[in-house]
Amino acid sequence: AQSVTQLDSQVPVFEEAPVELRCNYSSSVSVYLFWYVQYPNQGLQLLLKYLSGSTLVESINGFEAEFNKSQTSFHLRKPSVHISDTAEYFCAVTAGTSYGKLTFGQGTILTVHP
Amino acid sequence: GAGVSQSPSNKVTEKGKDVELRCDPISGHTALYWYRQSLGQGLEFLIYFQGNSAPDKSGLPSDRFSAERTGGSVSTLTIQRTQQEDSAVYLCATQTSGAFLNEQFFGPGTRLTVL
Protein backbone atom coordinates (compact mmCIF):
# COMPACT_ATOMS: atom_id res chain seq x y z
CA ALA A 1 0.00 0.00 0.00
CA GLN A 2 1.02 3.57 -0.56
CA SER A 3 0.60 6.67 1.56
CA VAL A 4 1.19 10.36 0.90
CA THR A 5 1.93 13.10 3.40
CA GLN A 6 1.63 16.77 2.60
CA LEU A 7 3.39 18.47 5.44
CA ASP A 8 1.62 21.82 5.26
CA SER A 9 -2.14 22.18 5.30
CA GLN A 10 -1.98 25.90 4.50
CA VAL A 11 0.71 28.05 2.91
CA PRO A 12 0.18 31.83 2.74
CA VAL A 13 2.58 33.82 0.57
CA PHE A 14 2.78 37.23 -1.03
CA GLU A 15 2.56 37.73 -4.75
CA GLU A 16 5.87 37.28 -6.61
CA ALA A 17 7.41 35.36 -3.72
CA PRO A 18 8.74 31.82 -4.20
CA VAL A 19 6.82 28.88 -2.80
CA GLU A 20 7.43 25.22 -2.01
CA LEU A 21 4.66 22.75 -1.24
CA ARG A 22 6.04 19.63 0.35
CA CYS A 23 5.03 16.07 -0.43
CA ASN A 24 6.48 12.83 0.91
CA TYR A 25 5.31 9.35 0.03
CA SER A 26 5.70 5.84 1.34
CA SER A 27 5.58 2.72 -0.79
CA SER A 28 7.11 -0.73 -0.95
CA VAL A 29 7.03 -0.66 -4.75
CA SER A 30 7.92 1.85 -7.43
CA VAL A 31 5.37 4.61 -7.79
CA TYR A 32 4.32 7.26 -10.24
CA LEU A 33 3.73 10.73 -8.85
CA PHE A 34 1.26 13.49 -9.62
CA TRP A 35 0.27 16.96 -8.51
CA TYR A 36 -3.37 17.92 -8.98
CA VAL A 37 -4.78 21.41 -8.39
CA GLN A 38 -8.27 22.52 -7.44
CA TYR A 39 -9.00 26.19 -8.09
CA PRO A 40 -11.89 27.79 -6.17
CA ASN A 41 -15.23 26.46 -7.38
CA GLN A 42 -13.59 24.22 -9.96
CA GLY A 43 -12.84 20.51 -10.26
CA LEU A 44 -9.50 18.81 -9.75
CA GLN A 45 -7.13 19.03 -12.69
CA LEU A 46 -3.70 17.61 -13.38
CA LEU A 47 -0.82 20.02 -12.88
CA LEU A 48 2.16 17.78 -13.60
CA LYS A 49 3.36 14.20 -13.27
CA TYR A 50 6.50 12.13 -12.96
CA LEU A 51 6.51 8.75 -14.67
CA SER A 52 10.15 8.14 -15.59
CA GLY A 53 13.20 9.84 -17.03
CA SER A 54 14.26 13.27 -15.84
CA THR A 55 13.45 13.71 -12.18
CA LEU A 56 12.51 17.36 -12.72
CA VAL A 57 9.13 17.91 -14.31
CA GLU A 58 7.46 21.19 -15.20
CA SER A 59 3.96 22.48 -15.78
CA ILE A 60 2.89 25.01 -18.38
CA ASN A 61 2.23 27.69 -15.76
CA GLY A 62 5.68 27.76 -14.16
CA PHE A 63 5.42 25.11 -11.46
CA GLU A 64 8.02 22.38 -11.20
CA ALA A 65 8.48 19.31 -9.05
CA GLU A 66 11.48 17.11 -8.46
CA PHE A 67 11.29 13.41 -7.75
CA ASN A 68 13.79 12.45 -5.05
CA LYS A 69 13.80 8.70 -4.60
CA SER A 70 16.23 8.65 -1.68
CA GLN A 71 14.12 11.12 0.28
CA THR A 72 10.83 9.75 -1.08
CA SER A 73 9.73 13.27 -1.88
CA PHE A 74 8.05 15.11 -4.73
CA HIS A 75 7.99 18.75 -3.65
CA LEU A 76 6.25 21.35 -5.79
CA ARG A 77 7.93 24.71 -6.36
CA LYS A 78 7.37 27.98 -8.15
CA PRO A 79 9.91 30.82 -8.15
CA SER A 80 7.33 33.61 -8.33
CA VAL A 81 3.64 33.10 -7.59
CA HIS A 82 0.62 35.01 -8.86
CA ILE A 83 -2.72 35.75 -7.27
CA SER A 84 -4.23 33.28 -9.74
CA ASP A 85 -2.19 30.43 -8.20
CA THR A 86 -4.43 30.53 -5.15
CA ALA A 87 -5.87 27.02 -4.97
CA GLU A 88 -5.66 23.71 -3.14
CA TYR A 89 -2.88 21.41 -4.30
CA PHE A 90 -2.93 17.65 -3.94
CA CYS A 91 0.00 15.29 -4.25
CA ALA A 92 -0.91 11.78 -5.39
CA VAL A 93 0.76 8.47 -6.17
CA THR A 94 -0.14 5.30 -7.97
CA ALA A 95 1.75 2.03 -7.97
CA GLY A 96 0.80 1.59 -11.58
CA THR A 97 -0.61 -1.86 -11.27
CA SER A 98 -3.28 -2.77 -13.75
CA TYR A 99 -5.00 0.56 -13.29
CA GLY A 100 -4.34 4.02 -11.98
CA LYS A 101 -5.98 4.14 -8.55
CA LEU A 102 -4.62 7.29 -6.93
CA THR A 103 -3.67 7.70 -3.30
CA PHE A 104 -3.86 11.37 -2.37
CA GLY A 105 -2.30 13.51 0.29
CA GLN A 106 -4.44 15.71 2.52
CA GLY A 107 -4.00 18.76 0.32
CA THR A 108 -2.26 22.10 0.80
CA ILE A 109 -4.18 25.34 0.48
CA LEU A 110 -1.97 27.95 -1.17
CA THR A 111 -3.16 31.50 -0.65
CA VAL A 112 -1.37 34.25 -2.54
CA HIS A 113 -1.80 37.72 -1.08
CA PRO A 114 -1.27 40.98 -3.02
CA GLY B 1 -20.52 18.35 -22.86
CA ALA B 2 -16.79 17.97 -23.08
CA GLY B 3 -16.10 17.19 -19.43
CA VAL B 4 -17.21 14.83 -16.70
CA SER B 5 -20.56 15.85 -15.27
CA GLN B 6 -22.08 14.89 -11.95
CA SER B 7 -25.54 15.32 -10.51
CA PRO B 8 -26.87 16.59 -8.27
CA SER B 9 -24.29 19.21 -7.38
CA ASN B 10 -25.63 19.36 -3.85
CA LYS B 11 -27.71 16.89 -1.88
CA VAL B 12 -29.05 17.33 1.61
CA THR B 13 -30.67 14.30 3.16
CA GLU B 14 -31.79 13.01 6.49
CA LYS B 15 -29.99 10.28 8.35
CA GLY B 16 -31.28 6.88 7.33
CA LYS B 17 -32.40 7.87 3.83
CA ASP B 18 -30.94 6.40 0.66
CA VAL B 19 -29.20 8.63 -1.91
CA GLU B 20 -28.11 8.11 -5.49
CA LEU B 21 -25.30 10.09 -7.11
CA ARG B 22 -24.76 10.17 -10.85
CA CYS B 23 -21.66 10.49 -13.02
CA ASP B 24 -21.64 11.07 -16.78
CA PRO B 25 -18.15 10.35 -18.14
CA ILE B 26 -16.33 11.89 -21.05
CA SER B 27 -17.39 10.08 -24.20
CA GLY B 28 -15.03 7.23 -24.99
CA HIS B 29 -13.46 7.05 -21.55
CA THR B 30 -13.76 3.47 -20.42
CA ALA B 31 -12.10 3.81 -17.01
CA LEU B 32 -14.15 5.41 -14.25
CA TYR B 33 -13.25 6.08 -10.62
CA TRP B 34 -15.23 7.29 -7.62
CA TYR B 35 -13.42 9.16 -4.84
CA ARG B 36 -14.64 10.81 -1.66
CA GLN B 37 -13.31 14.09 -0.29
CA SER B 38 -14.13 14.63 3.35
CA LEU B 39 -12.84 16.80 6.16
CA GLY B 40 -10.02 15.10 7.98
CA GLN B 41 -9.81 12.23 5.49
CA GLY B 42 -8.65 13.99 2.37
CA LEU B 43 -9.39 12.31 -0.94
CA GLU B 44 -9.94 8.57 -0.78
CA PHE B 45 -10.56 6.00 -3.49
CA LEU B 46 -13.91 4.22 -3.44
CA ILE B 47 -14.39 2.11 -6.57
CA TYR B 48 -13.04 1.60 -10.10
CA PHE B 49 -14.73 0.45 -13.31
CA GLN B 50 -12.99 -0.58 -16.52
CA GLY B 51 -15.14 -1.57 -19.45
CA ASN B 52 -17.01 -4.81 -18.78
CA SER B 53 -14.53 -6.09 -16.20
CA ALA B 54 -15.53 -6.70 -12.61
CA PRO B 55 -15.14 -3.45 -10.65
CA ASP B 56 -12.58 -2.98 -7.91
CA LYS B 57 -14.71 -2.22 -4.85
CA SER B 58 -11.85 -2.32 -2.36
CA GLY B 59 -12.31 1.30 -1.28
CA LEU B 60 -16.00 1.17 -0.41
CA PRO B 61 -16.22 1.92 3.33
CA SER B 62 -19.19 -0.32 4.12
CA ASP B 63 -21.84 -2.52 2.54
CA ARG B 64 -24.18 0.47 2.56
CA PHE B 65 -22.23 1.74 -0.43
CA SER B 66 -22.68 0.30 -3.91
CA ALA B 67 -22.07 1.45 -7.45
CA GLU B 68 -22.92 0.38 -10.92
CA ARG B 69 -22.02 1.40 -14.40
CA THR B 70 -24.62 0.76 -17.05
CA GLY B 71 -23.53 0.09 -20.61
CA GLY B 72 -20.00 1.15 -19.83
CA SER B 73 -21.06 4.77 -19.61
CA VAL B 74 -23.10 6.42 -16.85
CA SER B 75 -22.30 5.40 -13.29
CA THR B 76 -24.38 5.71 -10.15
CA LEU B 77 -23.11 5.55 -6.59
CA THR B 78 -25.79 4.56 -4.08
CA ILE B 79 -25.55 5.04 -0.35
CA GLN B 80 -28.18 3.27 1.69
CA ARG B 81 -29.27 4.28 5.18
CA THR B 82 -27.06 7.35 5.14
CA GLN B 83 -25.11 8.31 8.24
CA GLN B 84 -23.70 11.69 9.23
CA GLU B 85 -20.16 10.43 8.58
CA ASP B 86 -21.13 9.96 4.93
CA SER B 87 -21.19 13.74 4.53
CA ALA B 88 -18.51 14.58 1.98
CA VAL B 89 -17.91 15.63 -1.60
CA TYR B 90 -18.13 12.62 -3.92
CA LEU B 91 -15.95 12.94 -7.01
CA CYS B 92 -16.06 10.98 -10.22
CA ALA B 93 -13.06 10.76 -12.55
CA THR B 94 -12.65 9.15 -15.94
CA GLN B 95 -9.67 8.10 -18.00
CA THR B 96 -8.94 6.80 -21.48
CA SER B 97 -8.64 3.07 -21.89
CA GLY B 98 -5.22 1.48 -21.77
CA ALA B 99 -3.57 4.61 -20.40
CA PHE B 100 -3.72 4.21 -16.68
CA LEU B 101 -0.91 6.66 -16.06
CA ASN B 102 -2.61 9.40 -17.99
CA GLU B 103 -4.62 12.20 -16.53
CA GLN B 104 -7.80 11.41 -14.69
CA PHE B 105 -10.45 13.98 -15.56
CA PHE B 106 -12.53 14.90 -12.55
CA GLY B 107 -16.10 16.06 -12.39
CA PRO B 108 -17.20 18.97 -10.19
CA GLY B 109 -18.42 16.63 -7.47
CA THR B 110 -21.60 16.13 -5.50
CA ARG B 111 -21.63 17.67 -2.04
CA LEU B 112 -23.62 15.36 0.25
CA THR B 113 -24.83 16.59 3.61
CA VAL B 114 -26.49 14.14 5.95
CA LEU B 115 -28.45 15.81 8.73
mmCIF file of C-alpha atoms in Angstrom:
data_model
loop_
_atom_site.group_PDB
_atom_site.id
_atom_site.type_symbol
_atom_site.label_atom_id
_atom_site.label_comp_id
_atom_site.label_asym_id
_atom_site.label_seq_id
_atom_site.Cartn_x
_atom_site.Cartn_y
_atom_site.Cartn_z
ATOM 1 C CA ALA A 1 0.000 0.000 0.000
ATOM 2 C CA GLN A 2 1.025 3.571 -0.559
ATOM 3 C CA SER A 3 0.601 6.672 1.557
ATOM 4 C CA VAL A 4 1.189 10.361 0.904
ATOM 5 C CA THR A 5 1.926 13.097 3.405
ATOM 6 C CA GLN A 6 1.631 16.771 2.604
ATOM 7 C CA LEU A 7 3.388 18.469 5.436
ATOM 8 C CA ASP A 8 1.625 21.823 5.263
ATOM 9 C CA SER A 9 -2.139 22.176 5.299
ATOM 10 C CA GLN A 10 -1.983 25.897 4.503
ATOM 11 C CA VAL A 11 0.706 28.048 2.909
ATOM 12 C CA PRO A 12 0.179 31.829 2.742
ATOM 13 C CA VAL A 13 2.579 33.824 0.571
ATOM 14 C CA PHE A 14 2.781 37.228 -1.026
ATOM 15 C CA GLU A 15 2.556 37.727 -4.753
ATOM 16 C CA GLU A 16 5.871 37.280 -6.615
ATOM 17 C CA ALA A 17 7.406 35.357 -3.718
ATOM 18 C CA PRO A 18 8.742 31.821 -4.196
ATOM 19 C CA VAL A 19 6.818 28.883 -2.801
ATOM 20 C CA GLU A 20 7.428 25.221 -2.014
ATOM 21 C CA LEU A 21 4.661 22.749 -1.240
ATOM 22 C CA ARG A 22 6.038 19.632 0.347
ATOM 23 C CA CYS A 23 5.034 16.069 -0.425
ATOM 24 C CA ASN A 24 6.479 12.827 0.907
ATOM 25 C CA TYR A 25 5.315 9.351 0.031
ATOM 26 C CA SER A 26 5.704 5.840 1.341
ATOM 27 C CA SER A 27 5.581 2.723 -0.795
ATOM 28 C CA SER A 28 7.110 -0.729 -0.954
ATOM 29 C CA VAL A 29 7.034 -0.661 -4.753
ATOM 30 C CA SER A 30 7.917 1.849 -7.430
ATOM 31 C CA VAL A 31 5.368 4.614 -7.789
ATOM 32 C CA TYR A 32 4.317 7.259 -10.236
ATOM 33 C CA LEU A 33 3.728 10.735 -8.851
ATOM 34 C CA PHE A 34 1.259 13.494 -9.617
ATOM 35 C CA TRP A 35 0.268 16.959 -8.511
ATOM 36 C CA TYR A 36 -3.367 17.922 -8.976
ATOM 37 C CA VAL A 37 -4.780 21.414 -8.394
ATOM 38 C CA GLN A 38 -8.265 22.517 -7.436
ATOM 39 C CA TYR A 39 -9.000 26.188 -8.092
ATOM 40 C CA PRO A 40 -11.889 27.793 -6.173
ATOM 41 C CA ASN A 41 -15.233 26.462 -7.377
ATOM 42 C CA GLN A 42 -13.588 24.221 -9.965
ATOM 43 C CA GLY A 43 -12.839 20.505 -10.256
ATOM 44 C CA LEU A 44 -9.496 18.809 -9.755
ATOM 45 C CA GLN A 45 -7.133 19.033 -12.687
ATOM 46 C CA LEU A 46 -3.696 17.607 -13.379
ATOM 47 C CA LEU A 47 -0.821 20.021 -12.875
ATOM 48 C CA LEU A 48 2.160 17.777 -13.599
ATOM 49 C CA LYS A 49 3.359 14.202 -13.267
ATOM 50 C CA TYR A 50 6.501 12.125 -12.956
ATOM 51 C CA LEU A 51 6.508 8.746 -14.674
ATOM 52 C CA SER A 52 10.145 8.136 -15.590
ATOM 53 C CA GLY A 53 13.203 9.835 -17.033
ATOM 54 C CA SER A 54 14.259 13.273 -15.840
ATOM 55 C CA THR A 55 13.451 13.715 -12.180
ATOM 56 C CA LEU A 56 12.514 17.364 -12.720
ATOM 57 C CA VAL A 57 9.132 17.915 -14.310
ATOM 58 C CA GLU A 58 7.462 21.187 -15.203
ATOM 59 C CA SER A 59 3.961 22.484 -15.781
ATOM 60 C CA ILE A 60 2.886 25.006 -18.382
ATOM 61 C CA ASN A 61 2.227 27.688 -15.761
ATOM 62 C CA GLY A 62 5.676 27.758 -14.165
ATOM 63 C CA PHE A 63 5.419 25.110 -11.458
ATOM 64 C CA GLU A 64 8.023 22.385 -11.199
ATOM 65 C CA ALA A 65 8.481 19.308 -9.055
ATOM 66 C CA GLU A 66 11.482 17.111 -8.462
ATOM 67 C CA PHE A 67 11.295 13.415 -7.746
ATOM 68 C CA ASN A 68 13.793 12.454 -5.055
ATOM 69 C CA LYS A 69 13.802 8.704 -4.597
ATOM 70 C CA SER A 70 16.230 8.651 -1.683
ATOM 71 C CA GLN A 71 14.118 11.119 0.277
ATOM 72 C CA THR A 72 10.825 9.748 -1.077
ATOM 73 C CA SER A 73 9.732 13.267 -1.882
ATOM 74 C CA PHE A 74 8.046 15.108 -4.734
ATOM 75 C CA HIS A 75 7.987 18.746 -3.648
ATOM 76 C CA LEU A 76 6.251 21.354 -5.794
ATOM 77 C CA ARG A 77 7.932 24.707 -6.364
ATOM 78 C CA LYS A 78 7.366 27.980 -8.154
ATOM 79 C CA PRO A 79 9.914 30.822 -8.149
ATOM 80 C CA SER A 80 7.327 33.612 -8.326
ATOM 81 C CA VAL A 81 3.644 33.098 -7.589
ATOM 82 C CA HIS A 82 0.619 35.012 -8.864
ATOM 83 C CA ILE A 83 -2.722 35.746 -7.274
ATOM 84 C CA SER A 84 -4.226 33.279 -9.744
ATOM 85 C CA ASP A 85 -2.187 30.432 -8.200
ATOM 86 C CA THR A 86 -4.434 30.533 -5.146
ATOM 87 C CA ALA A 87 -5.868 27.021 -4.966
ATOM 88 C CA GLU A 88 -5.663 23.705 -3.141
ATOM 89 C CA TYR A 89 -2.881 21.415 -4.299
ATOM 90 C CA PHE A 90 -2.932 17.649 -3.944
ATOM 91 C CA CYS A 91 0.003 15.292 -4.247
ATOM 92 C CA ALA A 92 -0.910 11.781 -5.390
ATOM 93 C CA VAL A 93 0.759 8.474 -6.172
ATOM 94 C CA THR A 94 -0.136 5.304 -7.970
ATOM 95 C CA ALA A 95 1.746 2.028 -7.966
ATOM 96 C CA GLY A 96 0.795 1.588 -11.576
ATOM 97 C CA THR A 97 -0.610 -1.860 -11.271
ATOM 98 C CA SER A 98 -3.277 -2.766 -13.753
ATOM 99 C CA TYR A 99 -4.995 0.560 -13.295
ATOM 100 C CA GLY A 100 -4.344 4.019 -11.975
ATOM 101 C CA LYS A 101 -5.979 4.136 -8.554
ATOM 102 C CA LEU A 102 -4.620 7.286 -6.934
ATOM 103 C CA THR A 103 -3.670 7.701 -3.300
ATOM 104 C CA PHE A 104 -3.862 11.372 -2.368
ATOM 105 C CA GLY A 105 -2.299 13.514 0.288
ATOM 106 C CA GLN A 106 -4.439 15.712 2.518
ATOM 107 C CA GLY A 107 -3.997 18.760 0.324
ATOM 108 C CA THR A 108 -2.260 22.103 0.798
ATOM 109 C CA ILE A 109 -4.176 25.339 0.476
ATOM 110 C CA LEU A 110 -1.970 27.949 -1.168
ATOM 111 C CA THR A 111 -3.164 31.502 -0.647
ATOM 112 C CA VAL A 112 -1.368 34.250 -2.544
ATOM 113 C CA HIS A 113 -1.800 37.720 -1.079
ATOM 114 C CA PRO A 114 -1.267 40.980 -3.018
ATOM 115 C CA GLY B 1 -20.522 18.353 -22.864
ATOM 116 C CA ALA B 2 -16.791 17.969 -23.075
ATOM 117 C CA GLY B 3 -16.102 17.189 -19.434
ATOM 118 C CA VAL B 4 -17.215 14.826 -16.696
ATOM 119 C CA SER B 5 -20.557 15.853 -15.266
ATOM 120 C CA GLN B 6 -22.079 14.893 -11.949
ATOM 121 C CA SER B 7 -25.539 15.320 -10.510
ATOM 122 C CA PRO B 8 -26.867 16.591 -8.273
ATOM 123 C CA SER B 9 -24.293 19.211 -7.381
ATOM 124 C CA ASN B 10 -25.634 19.362 -3.845
ATOM 125 C CA LYS B 11 -27.708 16.893 -1.878
ATOM 126 C CA VAL B 12 -29.047 17.335 1.611
ATOM 127 C CA THR B 13 -30.674 14.305 3.157
ATOM 128 C CA GLU B 14 -31.791 13.009 6.491
ATOM 129 C CA LYS B 15 -29.990 10.277 8.353
ATOM 130 C CA GLY B 16 -31.280 6.884 7.329
ATOM 131 C CA LYS B 17 -32.401 7.870 3.833
ATOM 132 C CA ASP B 18 -30.944 6.398 0.656
ATOM 133 C CA VAL B 19 -29.203 8.627 -1.914
ATOM 134 C CA GLU B 20 -28.108 8.109 -5.492
ATOM 135 C CA LEU B 21 -25.296 10.086 -7.108
ATOM 136 C CA ARG B 22 -24.758 10.165 -10.846
ATOM 137 C CA CYS B 23 -21.657 10.492 -13.016
ATOM 138 C CA ASP B 24 -21.641 11.071 -16.775
ATOM 139 C CA PRO B 25 -18.148 10.349 -18.140
ATOM 140 C CA ILE B 26 -16.329 11.886 -21.047
ATOM 141 C CA SER B 27 -17.386 10.082 -24.203
ATOM 142 C CA GLY B 28 -15.035 7.227 -24.989
ATOM 143 C CA HIS B 29 -13.456 7.054 -21.552
ATOM 144 C CA THR B 30 -13.756 3.467 -20.417
ATOM 145 C CA ALA B 31 -12.099 3.810 -17.014
ATOM 146 C CA LEU B 32 -14.153 5.412 -14.254
ATOM 147 C CA TYR B 33 -13.248 6.083 -10.620
ATOM 148 C CA TRP B 34 -15.225 7.291 -7.621
ATOM 149 C CA TYR B 35 -13.415 9.160 -4.844
ATOM 150 C CA ARG B 36 -14.636 10.805 -1.663
ATOM 151 C CA GLN B 37 -13.306 14.090 -0.288
ATOM 152 C CA SER B 38 -14.129 14.629 3.353
ATOM 153 C CA LEU B 39 -12.835 16.801 6.162
ATOM 154 C CA GLY B 40 -10.021 15.097 7.979
ATOM 155 C CA GLN B 41 -9.808 12.231 5.489
ATOM 156 C CA GLY B 42 -8.651 13.992 2.365
ATOM 157 C CA LEU B 43 -9.391 12.313 -0.942
ATOM 158 C CA GLU B 44 -9.945 8.575 -0.783
ATOM 159 C CA PHE B 45 -10.562 6.003 -3.486
ATOM 160 C CA LEU B 46 -13.911 4.217 -3.445
ATOM 161 C CA ILE B 47 -14.391 2.114 -6.574
ATOM 162 C CA TYR B 48 -13.037 1.596 -10.098
ATOM 163 C CA PHE B 49 -14.734 0.447 -13.308
ATOM 164 C CA GLN B 50 -12.994 -0.577 -16.522
ATOM 165 C CA GLY B 51 -15.144 -1.575 -19.450
ATOM 166 C CA ASN B 52 -17.008 -4.806 -18.778
ATOM 167 C CA SER B 53 -14.530 -6.094 -16.202
ATOM 168 C CA ALA B 54 -15.534 -6.698 -12.609
ATOM 169 C CA PRO B 55 -15.135 -3.450 -10.654
ATOM 170 C CA ASP B 56 -12.581 -2.979 -7.912
ATOM 171 C CA LYS B 57 -14.710 -2.223 -4.854
ATOM 172 C CA SER B 58 -11.850 -2.322 -2.365
ATOM 173 C CA GLY B 59 -12.310 1.296 -1.285
ATOM 174 C CA LEU B 60 -16.001 1.167 -0.413
ATOM 175 C CA PRO B 61 -16.221 1.921 3.332
ATOM 176 C CA SER B 62 -19.187 -0.320 4.120
ATOM 177 C CA ASP B 63 -21.838 -2.522 2.540
ATOM 178 C CA ARG B 64 -24.181 0.465 2.564
ATOM 179 C CA PHE B 65 -22.226 1.740 -0.434
ATOM 180 C CA SER B 66 -22.680 0.301 -3.908
ATOM 181 C CA ALA B 67 -22.073 1.453 -7.445
ATOM 182 C CA GLU B 68 -22.917 0.376 -10.924
ATOM 183 C CA ARG B 69 -22.019 1.405 -14.404
ATOM 184 C CA THR B 70 -24.616 0.762 -17.047
ATOM 185 C CA GLY B 71 -23.529 0.088 -20.612
ATOM 186 C CA GLY B 72 -19.997 1.149 -19.829
ATOM 187 C CA SER B 73 -21.063 4.771 -19.609
ATOM 188 C CA VAL B 74 -23.100 6.423 -16.849
ATOM 189 C CA SER B 75 -22.302 5.401 -13.290
ATOM 190 C CA THR B 76 -24.378 5.706 -10.149
ATOM 191 C CA LEU B 77 -23.113 5.553 -6.594
ATOM 192 C CA THR B 78 -25.789 4.560 -4.077
ATOM 193 C CA ILE B 79 -25.551 5.044 -0.346
ATOM 194 C CA GLN B 80 -28.183 3.266 1.695
ATOM 195 C CA ARG B 81 -29.271 4.277 5.184
ATOM 196 C CA THR B 82 -27.058 7.349 5.140
ATOM 197 C CA GLN B 83 -25.112 8.310 8.244
ATOM 198 C CA GLN B 84 -23.697 11.685 9.235
ATOM 199 C CA GLU B 85 -20.156 10.435 8.582
ATOM 200 C CA ASP B 86 -21.131 9.959 4.935
ATOM 201 C CA SER B 87 -21.193 13.738 4.530
ATOM 202 C CA ALA B 88 -18.509 14.578 1.982
ATOM 203 C CA VAL B 89 -17.913 15.626 -1.598
ATOM 204 C CA TYR B 90 -18.132 12.625 -3.924
ATOM 205 C CA LEU B 91 -15.951 12.942 -7.009
ATOM 206 C CA CYS B 92 -16.058 10.984 -10.224
ATOM 207 C CA ALA B 93 -13.063 10.764 -12.552
ATOM 208 C CA THR B 94 -12.647 9.149 -15.941
ATOM 209 C CA GLN B 95 -9.666 8.101 -18.004
ATOM 210 C CA THR B 96 -8.942 6.797 -21.478
ATOM 211 C CA SER B 97 -8.639 3.068 -21.887
ATOM 212 C CA GLY B 98 -5.216 1.481 -21.767
ATOM 213 C CA ALA B 99 -3.570 4.615 -20.402
ATOM 214 C CA PHE B 100 -3.723 4.212 -16.676
ATOM 215 C CA LEU B 101 -0.909 6.658 -16.055
ATOM 216 C CA ASN B 102 -2.609 9.405 -17.989
ATOM 217 C CA GLU B 103 -4.617 12.199 -16.526
ATOM 218 C CA GLN B 104 -7.801 11.412 -14.688
ATOM 219 C CA PHE B 105 -10.449 13.979 -15.564
ATOM 220 C CA PHE B 106 -12.526 14.901 -12.546
ATOM 221 C CA GLY B 107 -16.100 16.055 -12.388
ATOM 222 C CA PRO B 108 -17.195 18.971 -10.190
ATOM 223 C CA GLY B 109 -18.419 16.626 -7.473
ATOM 224 C CA THR B 110 -21.602 16.126 -5.499
ATOM 225 C CA ARG B 111 -21.632 17.670 -2.035
ATOM 226 C CA LEU B 112 -23.620 15.360 0.246
ATOM 227 C CA THR B 113 -24.827 16.593 3.611
ATOM 228 C CA VAL B 114 -26.487 14.141 5.953
ATOM 229 C CA LEU B 115 -28.447 15.814 8.730
#
